[in-house]
Short mmCIF file of C-alpha atoms in Angstrom, two decimals:
data_model
loop_
_atom_site.label_atom_id
_atom_site.label_comp_id
_atom_site.label_asym_id
_atom_site.label_seq_id
_atom_site.Cartn_x
_atom_site.Cartn_y
_atom_site.Cartn_z
CA MET B 1 94.83 91.61 -0.17
CA GLU B 2 95.11 88.38 3.13
CA ALA B 3 93.88 90.17 5.96
CA PRO B 4 95.64 89.85 9.07
CA ALA B 5 95.63 87.56 11.50
CA ILE B 6 92.04 88.02 13.81
CA ALA B 7 92.43 87.26 17.55
CA PRO B 8 89.38 86.18 19.79
CA LEU B 9 86.70 88.91 20.59
CA PRO B 10 86.03 89.73 23.87
CA THR B 11 84.00 87.35 25.53
CA THR B 12 80.88 89.86 25.82
CA TYR B 13 80.44 89.62 21.60
CA GLN B 14 77.28 87.14 21.15
CA PRO B 15 76.92 86.84 17.92
CA ASP B 16 73.31 85.47 17.19
CA PRO B 17 72.69 85.79 13.08
CA GLN B 18 68.99 85.21 13.37
CA ILE B 19 68.72 86.42 9.79
CA LEU B 20 69.61 82.83 7.82
CA SER B 21 66.11 81.58 9.01
CA LEU B 22 65.00 83.19 6.66
CA SER B 23 68.28 83.90 4.40
CA SER B 24 66.98 81.71 1.06
CA TRP B 25 64.66 84.35 -0.19
CA LEU B 26 65.12 87.47 1.58
CA GLY B 27 68.64 88.29 0.97
CA ASP B 28 71.56 86.90 -1.94
CA ARG B 29 74.84 86.44 -0.95
CA VAL B 30 77.78 88.81 -1.77
CA ALA B 31 81.17 89.55 -1.12
CA ALA B 32 82.59 92.97 -0.61
CA ALA B 33 85.29 95.15 -3.21
CA ASP B 34 88.63 94.61 -2.77
CA PHE B 35 89.58 98.30 -2.20
CA PRO B 36 92.69 99.16 -3.00
CA GLU B 37 93.73 100.78 0.25
CA THR B 38 91.80 100.57 3.99
CA ILE B 39 92.45 103.73 5.82
CA LEU B 40 90.69 104.03 9.34
CA ARG B 41 88.58 107.20 9.50
CA PHE B 42 86.70 106.93 12.23
CA ARG B 43 85.73 103.89 15.18
CA ASN B 44 82.98 104.65 17.13
CA ASP B 45 84.04 102.53 20.28
CA ARG B 46 81.21 104.08 23.25
CA ALA B 47 78.68 102.02 20.03
CA ALA B 48 81.12 99.08 19.68
CA ALA B 49 81.33 98.43 23.86
CA GLN B 50 77.76 97.71 23.67
CA VAL B 51 78.36 94.97 21.06
CA GLY B 52 81.52 93.76 22.95
CA LEU B 53 84.02 94.48 19.49
CA ALA B 54 85.77 97.69 20.82
CA GLY B 55 88.36 95.84 22.17
CA LEU B 56 89.62 95.30 18.30
CA ASP B 57 92.68 96.66 17.68
CA ASP B 58 92.94 99.04 14.31
CA ALA B 59 94.32 96.17 12.23
CA GLN B 60 91.53 93.81 13.78
CA TRP B 61 88.98 96.82 13.07
CA ILE B 62 90.22 96.95 9.57
CA ALA B 63 89.94 93.17 8.75
CA HIS B 64 86.04 93.21 9.61
CA PHE B 65 84.88 96.57 8.45
CA GLY B 66 87.69 97.33 5.30
CA ARG B 67 88.45 94.14 4.39
CA PHE B 68 84.84 92.61 6.47
CA ALA B 69 86.13 89.21 6.96
CA PRO B 70 83.41 87.61 8.45
CA LEU B 71 83.35 87.98 12.47
CA PRO B 72 83.34 84.45 14.55
CA GLY B 73 79.94 82.60 14.77
CA ASN B 74 78.17 85.51 12.49
CA LEU B 75 76.95 85.15 8.93
CA PRO B 76 79.22 83.53 7.02
CA GLN B 77 79.04 85.34 3.73
CA PRO B 78 77.27 88.71 4.04
CA LEU B 79 73.46 89.11 2.57
CA ALA B 80 72.45 91.92 -0.14
CA LEU B 81 68.64 92.37 1.17
CA ARG B 82 66.07 91.95 -1.13
CA TYR B 83 63.22 94.74 -0.86
CA HIS B 84 61.00 96.37 -3.28
CA GLY B 85 59.51 100.37 -2.13
CA HIS B 86 57.54 103.44 -2.86
CA GLN B 87 59.81 106.34 -4.13
CA PHE B 88 58.70 109.35 -4.08
CA GLN B 89 54.90 107.48 -3.68
CA VAL B 90 55.53 105.88 -6.74
CA TYR B 91 55.91 101.90 -6.58
CA ASN B 92 59.38 100.73 -7.88
CA PRO B 93 60.09 96.60 -7.80
CA ASP B 94 63.79 97.83 -9.05
CA LEU B 95 65.22 97.87 -5.69
CA GLY B 96 67.67 96.05 -3.12
CA ASP B 97 70.86 96.70 -1.36
CA GLY B 98 72.58 98.26 -4.33
CA ARG B 99 75.67 99.20 -2.46
CA GLY B 100 75.39 97.45 1.00
CA PHE B 101 74.92 94.07 2.94
CA LEU B 102 74.25 93.29 6.01
CA PHE B 103 76.94 92.36 7.45
CA ALA B 104 76.44 90.50 10.95
CA GLN B 105 73.84 90.24 13.76
CA MET B 106 74.70 89.97 17.37
CA ARG B 107 73.59 91.35 21.13
CA ASP B 108 73.93 93.85 22.82
CA ASP B 109 74.77 94.09 26.56
CA ALA B 110 70.77 94.62 26.80
CA GLY B 111 69.87 91.64 25.15
CA HIS B 112 68.46 93.55 21.48
CA LEU B 113 69.65 91.72 18.35
CA MET B 114 71.83 94.18 16.27
CA ASP B 115 72.34 94.34 13.22
CA LEU B 116 75.44 95.93 11.63
CA GLY B 117 75.32 96.65 7.80
CA THR B 118 77.10 98.68 5.24
CA LYS B 119 77.30 101.53 2.95
CA GLY B 120 79.69 101.45 0.34
CA SER B 121 80.60 98.06 0.15
CA GLY B 122 80.94 97.54 -3.39
CA THR B 123 78.51 96.13 -6.60
CA THR B 124 75.52 93.35 -5.15
CA PRO B 125 72.66 92.09 -7.98
CA TRP B 126 70.85 95.02 -6.69
CA SER B 127 72.94 97.97 -8.01
CA ARG B 128 71.39 98.30 -11.38
CA ALA B 129 73.98 101.04 -13.03
CA GLY B 130 75.75 102.61 -9.51
CA ASP B 131 79.16 101.42 -8.91
CA GLY B 132 78.00 100.17 -5.25
CA ARG B 133 80.71 102.84 -3.54
CA LEU B 134 80.37 106.27 -0.91
CA THR B 135 81.98 109.30 -1.19
CA LEU B 136 84.01 109.62 2.47
CA LYS B 137 82.01 113.34 2.24
CA GLY B 138 79.19 111.17 2.63
CA ALA B 139 80.40 108.84 5.01
CA MET B 140 81.10 112.30 7.14
CA ARG B 141 77.83 113.44 7.07
CA GLU B 142 76.12 110.13 7.79
CA ILE B 143 78.62 110.51 11.21
CA LEU B 144 77.39 114.10 11.66
CA ALA B 145 74.11 112.84 11.28
CA THR B 146 73.98 110.29 13.39
CA GLU B 147 75.48 111.94 16.05
CA MET B 148 73.07 114.68 15.91
CA LEU B 149 70.08 112.60 16.07
CA GLU B 150 71.06 110.56 18.97
CA ALA B 151 72.03 113.67 21.18
CA LEU B 152 69.06 114.68 20.66
CA GLY B 153 67.27 111.74 21.62
CA VAL B 154 66.40 110.12 18.04
CA ASN B 155 65.88 106.68 17.40
CA THR B 156 68.73 106.16 14.96
CA SER B 157 71.11 103.96 13.79
CA ARG B 158 75.00 104.55 14.54
CA THR B 159 77.53 104.90 12.94
CA PHE B 160 79.69 102.73 13.84
CA SER B 161 82.91 102.79 11.02
CA VAL B 162 84.59 104.32 8.30
CA ILE B 163 87.43 103.25 7.11
CA GLU B 164 89.00 105.21 3.29
CA THR B 165 89.33 103.26 0.49
CA GLY B 166 91.34 104.97 -2.12
CA GLU B 167 89.30 105.27 -4.97
CA ALA B 168 88.37 108.20 -7.52
CA LEU B 169 85.03 108.19 -7.55
CA GLN B 170 82.65 110.35 -10.02
CA ARG B 171 79.62 111.78 -8.58
CA GLY B 172 77.17 114.59 -10.49
CA ASP B 173 76.08 116.28 -7.04
CA GLU B 174 79.91 116.97 -5.52
CA PRO B 175 83.33 118.16 -7.16
CA SER B 176 84.82 114.94 -9.59
CA PRO B 177 86.76 112.78 -8.63
CA THR B 178 85.86 112.80 -4.66
CA ARG B 179 87.67 110.18 -2.22
CA SER B 180 85.69 106.59 -1.53
CA ALA B 181 85.14 105.02 1.70
CA VAL B 182 83.24 101.98 3.13
CA MET B 183 81.06 102.82 6.28
CA VAL B 184 79.18 100.36 8.80
CA ARG B 185 76.36 101.43 10.76
CA LEU B 186 74.88 99.43 13.85
CA SER B 187 70.85 99.55 14.05
CA HIS B 188 68.41 97.52 15.76
CA GLY B 189 67.21 96.09 11.97
CA HIS B 190 67.52 96.34 8.72
CA ILE B 191 63.74 94.97 7.79
CA ARG B 192 61.70 97.63 5.61
CA ILE B 193 58.34 98.24 5.37
CA GLY B 194 58.94 97.63 1.06
CA THR B 195 60.35 94.34 2.72
CA PHE B 196 57.20 93.51 3.07
CA GLN B 197 55.81 95.12 -0.11
CA ARG B 198 58.24 92.85 -2.00
CA LEU B 199 56.49 89.57 -0.68
CA LEU B 200 52.76 91.55 -1.69
CA ALA B 201 54.26 91.65 -5.16
CA LEU B 202 55.44 88.30 -5.14
CA GLN B 203 52.55 86.75 -3.72
CA LYS B 204 54.21 85.24 -0.75
CA PRO B 205 52.04 84.33 2.20
CA GLU B 206 54.03 82.10 3.77
CA GLU B 207 57.35 84.42 3.55
CA MET B 208 54.83 86.99 4.33
CA ARG B 209 53.74 84.96 7.75
CA GLU B 210 57.55 83.82 8.67
CA LEU B 211 58.62 87.53 8.69
CA ILE B 212 55.78 88.39 10.59
CA ASP B 213 57.02 86.22 13.24
CA TYR B 214 60.40 87.30 13.11
CA CYS B 215 59.97 91.33 13.50
CA LEU B 216 57.65 90.61 16.86
CA VAL B 217 60.30 88.55 17.84
CA GLN B 218 63.50 89.94 17.34
CA TYR B 219 62.06 93.66 17.32
CA PRO B 220 59.35 93.23 20.44
CA GLY B 221 56.65 95.80 21.69
CA PRO B 222 53.30 95.65 23.01
CA MET B 223 50.79 92.79 22.73
CA THR B 224 47.19 92.94 22.41
CA ALA B 225 46.09 88.73 22.89
CA GLU B 226 42.91 89.38 20.28
CA LEU B 227 44.74 90.85 17.60
CA SER B 228 46.54 88.63 14.57
CA PRO B 229 50.15 88.29 14.40
CA ALA B 230 50.32 90.51 11.43
CA ALA B 231 47.59 93.20 13.01
CA GLN B 232 49.92 92.69 16.22
CA LEU B 233 53.30 94.19 14.05
CA LEU B 234 51.12 97.00 12.40
CA ASN B 235 50.52 98.64 16.04
CA GLN B 236 53.99 98.54 16.89
CA VAL B 237 55.01 100.08 13.80
CA VAL B 238 52.58 102.62 13.82
CA GLU B 239 53.72 103.39 17.55
CA ARG B 240 56.86 103.40 16.68
CA LEU B 241 56.56 105.57 12.99
CA ALA B 242 54.53 108.45 14.92
CA ASP B 243 56.64 108.58 17.74
CA LEU B 244 60.10 108.73 15.26
CA ALA B 245 58.35 111.77 12.77
CA ALA B 246 58.04 113.69 16.67
CA GLN B 247 61.44 112.91 17.32
CA TRP B 248 62.50 114.41 13.99
CA MET B 249 60.33 117.30 14.37
CA VAL B 250 61.46 118.23 18.04
CA ALA B 251 64.56 118.18 16.93
CA GLY B 252 64.19 120.61 14.00
CA PHE B 253 65.67 117.55 11.30
CA VAL B 254 64.56 116.40 7.57
CA HIS B 255 65.19 113.56 6.24
CA GLY B 256 64.86 114.27 2.90
CA VAL B 257 64.00 110.54 1.53
CA LEU B 258 61.17 109.25 3.49
CA ASN B 259 60.54 106.35 0.89
CA THR B 260 58.69 103.09 2.00
CA ASP B 261 62.48 101.23 1.51
CA ASN B 262 63.97 103.71 4.16
CA MET B 263 61.46 102.90 6.72
CA ASN B 264 62.73 99.80 9.04
CA ILE B 265 60.65 98.02 10.68
CA SER B 266 61.70 98.73 13.89
CA GLY B 267 61.13 102.15 13.83
CA GLU B 268 64.65 103.12 13.90
CA SER B 269 65.63 105.99 11.53
CA PHE B 270 68.88 105.30 9.35
CA ASP B 271 70.04 105.83 5.49
CA TYR B 272 70.82 109.68 5.45
CA GLY B 273 70.87 111.35 2.27
CA PRO B 274 70.26 114.70 1.84
CA TRP B 275 69.13 115.73 5.27
CA ARG B 276 69.07 119.27 6.62
CA TRP B 277 68.78 120.78 10.32
CA LEU B 278 66.19 123.82 10.12
CA PRO B 279 68.60 126.88 10.01
CA HIS B 280 65.41 128.80 11.13
CA TRP B 281 61.50 127.42 11.67
CA ASP B 282 59.76 127.08 8.32
CA PRO B 283 57.39 123.87 7.75
CA GLN B 284 57.69 124.38 3.67
CA PHE B 285 61.54 123.95 4.48
CA THR B 286 62.72 120.68 2.21
CA ALA B 287 66.47 119.06 2.13
CA ALA B 288 66.62 117.44 -0.99
CA TYR B 289 67.25 119.79 -4.09
CA PHE B 290 65.27 116.68 -6.12
CA ASP B 291 62.26 116.85 -4.60
CA HIS B 292 60.25 119.53 -6.39
CA GLN B 293 57.09 118.95 -5.15
CA ARG B 294 57.87 119.21 -1.25
CA LEU B 295 56.63 115.77 -0.49
CA TYR B 296 59.25 115.33 2.16
CA ALA B 297 59.11 118.88 3.50
CA TYR B 298 59.83 119.52 7.30
CA GLY B 299 56.16 119.72 7.81
CA ARG B 300 55.03 117.06 6.32
CA GLN B 301 57.21 113.96 7.86
CA PRO B 302 54.47 113.22 10.18
CA GLN B 303 52.20 112.65 7.08
CA ALA B 304 54.87 111.09 4.97
CA LEU B 305 55.16 108.17 7.56
CA HIS B 306 51.22 108.31 8.30
CA TRP B 307 51.31 107.25 4.75
CA ASN B 308 54.24 104.44 4.75
CA CYS B 309 52.81 102.74 7.72
CA GLY B 310 49.23 102.84 5.49
CA GLN B 311 51.41 100.75 2.24
CA LEU B 312 52.85 98.21 5.37
CA ALA B 313 49.12 97.49 6.20
CA VAL B 314 48.29 97.46 2.01
CA ALA B 315 51.31 94.81 2.13
CA LEU B 316 49.75 92.68 5.40
CA ARG B 317 46.57 92.37 3.36
CA LEU B 318 47.90 89.04 1.75
CA VAL B 319 47.57 87.54 5.05
CA GLU B 320 45.01 89.75 6.90
CA ASP B 321 41.55 91.04 6.77
CA ALA B 322 41.38 95.05 6.72
CA PRO B 323 39.58 95.97 9.73
CA PRO B 324 41.85 95.49 12.31
CA LEU B 325 44.57 97.39 10.19
CA ILE B 326 42.43 99.53 9.43
CA ALA B 327 41.95 100.16 13.26
CA ALA B 328 45.94 100.44 13.64
CA LEU B 329 46.78 103.39 11.01
CA GLU B 330 43.74 104.87 12.68
CA ARG B 331 45.69 105.28 15.52
CA PHE B 332 48.57 107.51 14.00
CA PRO B 333 47.27 110.95 14.38
CA ASP B 334 46.86 110.78 18.25
CA LEU B 335 49.88 108.64 19.08
CA TYR B 336 51.87 111.18 16.90
CA ARG B 337 50.17 113.98 18.63
CA ALA B 338 51.19 112.45 22.30
CA ALA B 339 54.51 112.03 21.32
CA MET B 340 54.71 115.25 20.31
CA ALA B 341 53.81 116.82 23.52
CA ARG B 342 56.06 114.62 25.67
CA ARG B 343 59.17 115.19 23.67
CA TRP B 344 58.84 119.19 23.30
CA CYS B 345 58.72 119.22 27.33
CA TRP B 346 61.80 117.17 27.51
CA ARG B 347 63.67 119.36 24.70
CA LEU B 348 62.28 122.01 26.64
CA GLY B 349 63.44 120.86 29.99
CA VAL B 350 59.66 121.08 31.76
CA ALA B 351 57.91 118.34 32.92
CA PRO B 352 55.07 117.24 30.66
CA ARG B 353 51.09 118.74 31.74
CA GLY B 354 49.30 116.60 28.96
CA VAL B 355 48.47 116.28 25.77
CA GLU B 356 45.96 119.42 25.89
CA PRO B 357 48.46 122.40 27.42
CA ASP B 358 51.41 120.84 26.28
CA SER B 359 50.34 121.00 22.45
CA ALA B 360 49.46 124.59 23.15
CA LEU B 361 52.72 125.10 24.36
CA ILE B 362 54.02 123.69 21.10
CA ALA B 363 51.67 126.26 18.94
CA ALA B 364 53.05 129.25 20.97
CA SER B 365 56.42 128.36 20.73
CA GLU B 366 56.14 127.71 17.10
CA ARG B 367 54.74 131.96 17.03
CA ALA B 368 57.57 132.91 19.00
CA MET B 369 59.79 131.00 16.80
CA VAL B 370 58.43 132.60 13.69
CA GLU B 371 58.65 135.83 15.51
CA THR B 372 62.37 135.82 16.23
CA ALA B 373 63.45 134.05 13.00
CA MET B 374 65.06 131.71 15.89
CA GLY B 375 65.71 128.19 14.80
CA PRO B 376 64.54 125.15 16.98
CA ASP B 377 68.03 124.79 18.32
CA ALA B 378 68.64 128.22 19.87
CA PHE B 379 64.91 128.08 20.93
CA PHE B 380 65.37 125.63 22.69
CA PHE B 381 68.94 126.28 24.35
CA VAL B 382 67.89 129.69 25.27
CA HIS B 383 64.50 129.02 26.50
CA ARG B 384 65.61 125.61 28.13
CA GLY B 385 63.58 125.17 31.51
CA ALA B 386 61.22 128.10 30.46
CA ARG B 387 64.26 130.59 31.05
CA ASN B 388 64.19 134.22 28.95
CA VAL B 389 59.91 133.87 28.44
CA THR B 390 58.03 136.89 27.44
CA GLY B 391 55.38 137.04 25.99
CA VAL B 392 52.97 134.62 24.55
CA LEU B 393 55.89 131.78 25.35
CA ALA B 394 55.82 133.34 29.06
CA GLU B 395 51.06 132.60 29.19
CA ALA B 396 51.99 129.45 27.54
CA LEU B 397 54.83 128.21 30.53
CA ALA B 398 52.83 129.65 33.41
CA GLY B 399 52.18 126.19 35.79
CA TYR B 400 55.13 124.21 34.44
CA GLN B 401 57.84 123.11 36.53
CA PRO B 402 61.19 123.05 35.32
CA VAL B 403 63.74 120.41 35.65
CA ILE B 404 66.97 120.68 36.83
CA ASP B 405 70.10 121.63 34.41
CA ASP B 406 72.86 121.37 36.40
CA HIS B 407 75.54 120.32 33.67
CA PRO B 408 77.72 123.71 32.02
CA TYR B 409 76.48 123.12 28.62
CA TRP B 410 73.41 125.16 29.34
CA ALA B 411 75.63 128.09 30.57
CA ASP B 412 77.12 127.85 27.30
CA PRO B 413 77.49 131.38 24.52
CA ALA B 414 75.49 129.15 22.41
CA PRO B 415 73.98 126.06 21.31
CA VAL B 416 75.21 122.75 19.35
CA SER B 417 74.12 122.96 15.97
CA MET B 418 74.68 121.61 12.55
CA VAL B 419 73.24 123.27 9.76
CA ILE B 420 74.59 122.94 6.43
CA GLU B 421 77.22 126.06 6.61
CA GLU B 422 78.61 123.75 8.95
CA VAL B 423 78.64 120.71 7.77
CA GLU B 424 80.61 122.74 4.61
CA ALA B 425 83.17 124.26 7.04
CA ILE B 426 84.04 120.71 8.37
CA TRP B 427 84.71 119.15 5.65
CA ALA B 428 86.96 121.70 3.68
CA PRO B 429 90.03 121.05 5.95
CA ILE B 430 89.81 117.55 5.50
CA ALA B 431 89.50 117.73 1.46
CA GLN B 432 92.15 120.17 1.29
CA ALA B 433 94.43 119.19 3.83
CA ASP B 434 93.28 115.97 5.11
CA ASP B 435 92.93 117.87 8.44
CA TRP B 436 90.07 115.57 11.10
CA SER B 437 90.16 117.71 13.85
CA ALA B 438 87.25 119.70 13.31
CA LEU B 439 85.11 116.66 12.68
CA ASP B 440 86.56 115.18 16.07
CA ALA B 441 86.09 118.59 17.83
CA LYS B 442 82.35 118.55 16.62
CA ILE B 443 81.58 115.03 17.47
CA ALA B 444 82.74 116.02 21.39
CA ALA B 445 81.13 118.88 21.58
CA ILE B 446 77.82 116.85 20.07
CA ARG B 447 78.26 114.14 22.57
CA ARG B 448 78.46 117.01 25.51
CA MET B 449 75.03 117.80 24.21
CA GLY B 450 73.83 115.00 24.80
CA ASP B 451 75.30 114.06 28.36
CA ALA B 452 73.45 117.50 29.02
CA TYR B 453 69.93 116.48 27.89
CA ALA B 454 70.19 113.39 29.49
CA SER B 455 71.85 115.03 32.86
CA GLY B 456 68.22 116.89 33.41
CA ALA B 457 65.95 114.07 33.56
CA SER B 458 66.06 110.50 32.57
CA LYS B 459 65.36 110.03 28.89
CA GLU B 460 63.02 106.87 29.96
CA SER B 461 60.76 109.48 31.78
CA GLN B 462 60.70 112.46 30.25
CA MET B 463 60.27 110.28 26.61
CA GLY B 464 57.70 107.62 28.60
CA ARG B 465 59.94 105.11 27.42
#
């Protein structure tokens, strides 16, 4: 099918395909599938405005994000990225982008390099036995996950576009045949821990150094003059992933599949499969039905991310001695504890007092949730700003200063939540009657909640950014 003519993009669109400097060994040039249909189901104009793409009309949007006509000045052809990874701590060299690709790179309104990557865009050299497709329900679930995480202050990829593609897919984990879609996500990068692991396995030290330099430039972070580039990078990744682990824990979120090929060097959460939110406080709660050992249970997520940082350190040994890498890894527990303290206070709506008292507050909060059978969403809502507290929680909150909250959300009868029953209730009218009103209403409610969290105090001050 021929794509419609594409008008010039707004002047705020700033293409910058930096990945081309690595593309000869980082990925494979591929083409998107030719889908039978392209029905626009979701476009994230809030995210698009940040990268100069909100001005596209629907026909242009479909041409770029359903038919994948190249964006002006950007990648001439998509790249399916190559990587290895540990999957449930078992090394797998037979990985890579099997149903997605990197489509474009551009600068956002703050000058950060941003990626547009896909899911469900067709087969690649790394598809193995897969069909390269995505179910429409899977795309809807990713919309919900990313919107909810963003509202709760988690550093996440954002669902940028969902287009239904008119194919009947067979799947073993949902009623089939089921509807198909292609999704585009906006994120700060797609370089994974598994990308480095592949270079170690292939013994490519020069390419490893190139990749390290690329990451230090494109995902800038704190620098220490006496450290080598490899040690600099590991320190930055340890800081980001310790913070990300805290973000998930405070959000009550269970990612489900914390393999090293799902860990971005940017410290950004992405690739949402069997995710869940806690219905009640339970460290053993597990999202993936196939995680029989509970390796990635809610309470083990910090341990999993620390382990993944260790695998990056192993890969970096190709170009760096062990001592500075070990020193970076040893920072993880204290960084995680500090991030938990800071972010717990942010969501509870009180000014932090320091790691020790804040950690005691977290422990008291956990006991309160167990005693009341209350999940995190209800707990943080009911007790926002130190409201409605008794017993051990009142004692722990003594001396804490509430933030000023004047958003009407906090007077609602119940908090916005995202337990699995709600997800199924949103999907049912789409599947049965093509009725998207429940999804639209949920997105609006989630974004209103996000505005409420942002209005009490700036995220930067509360989260220590």
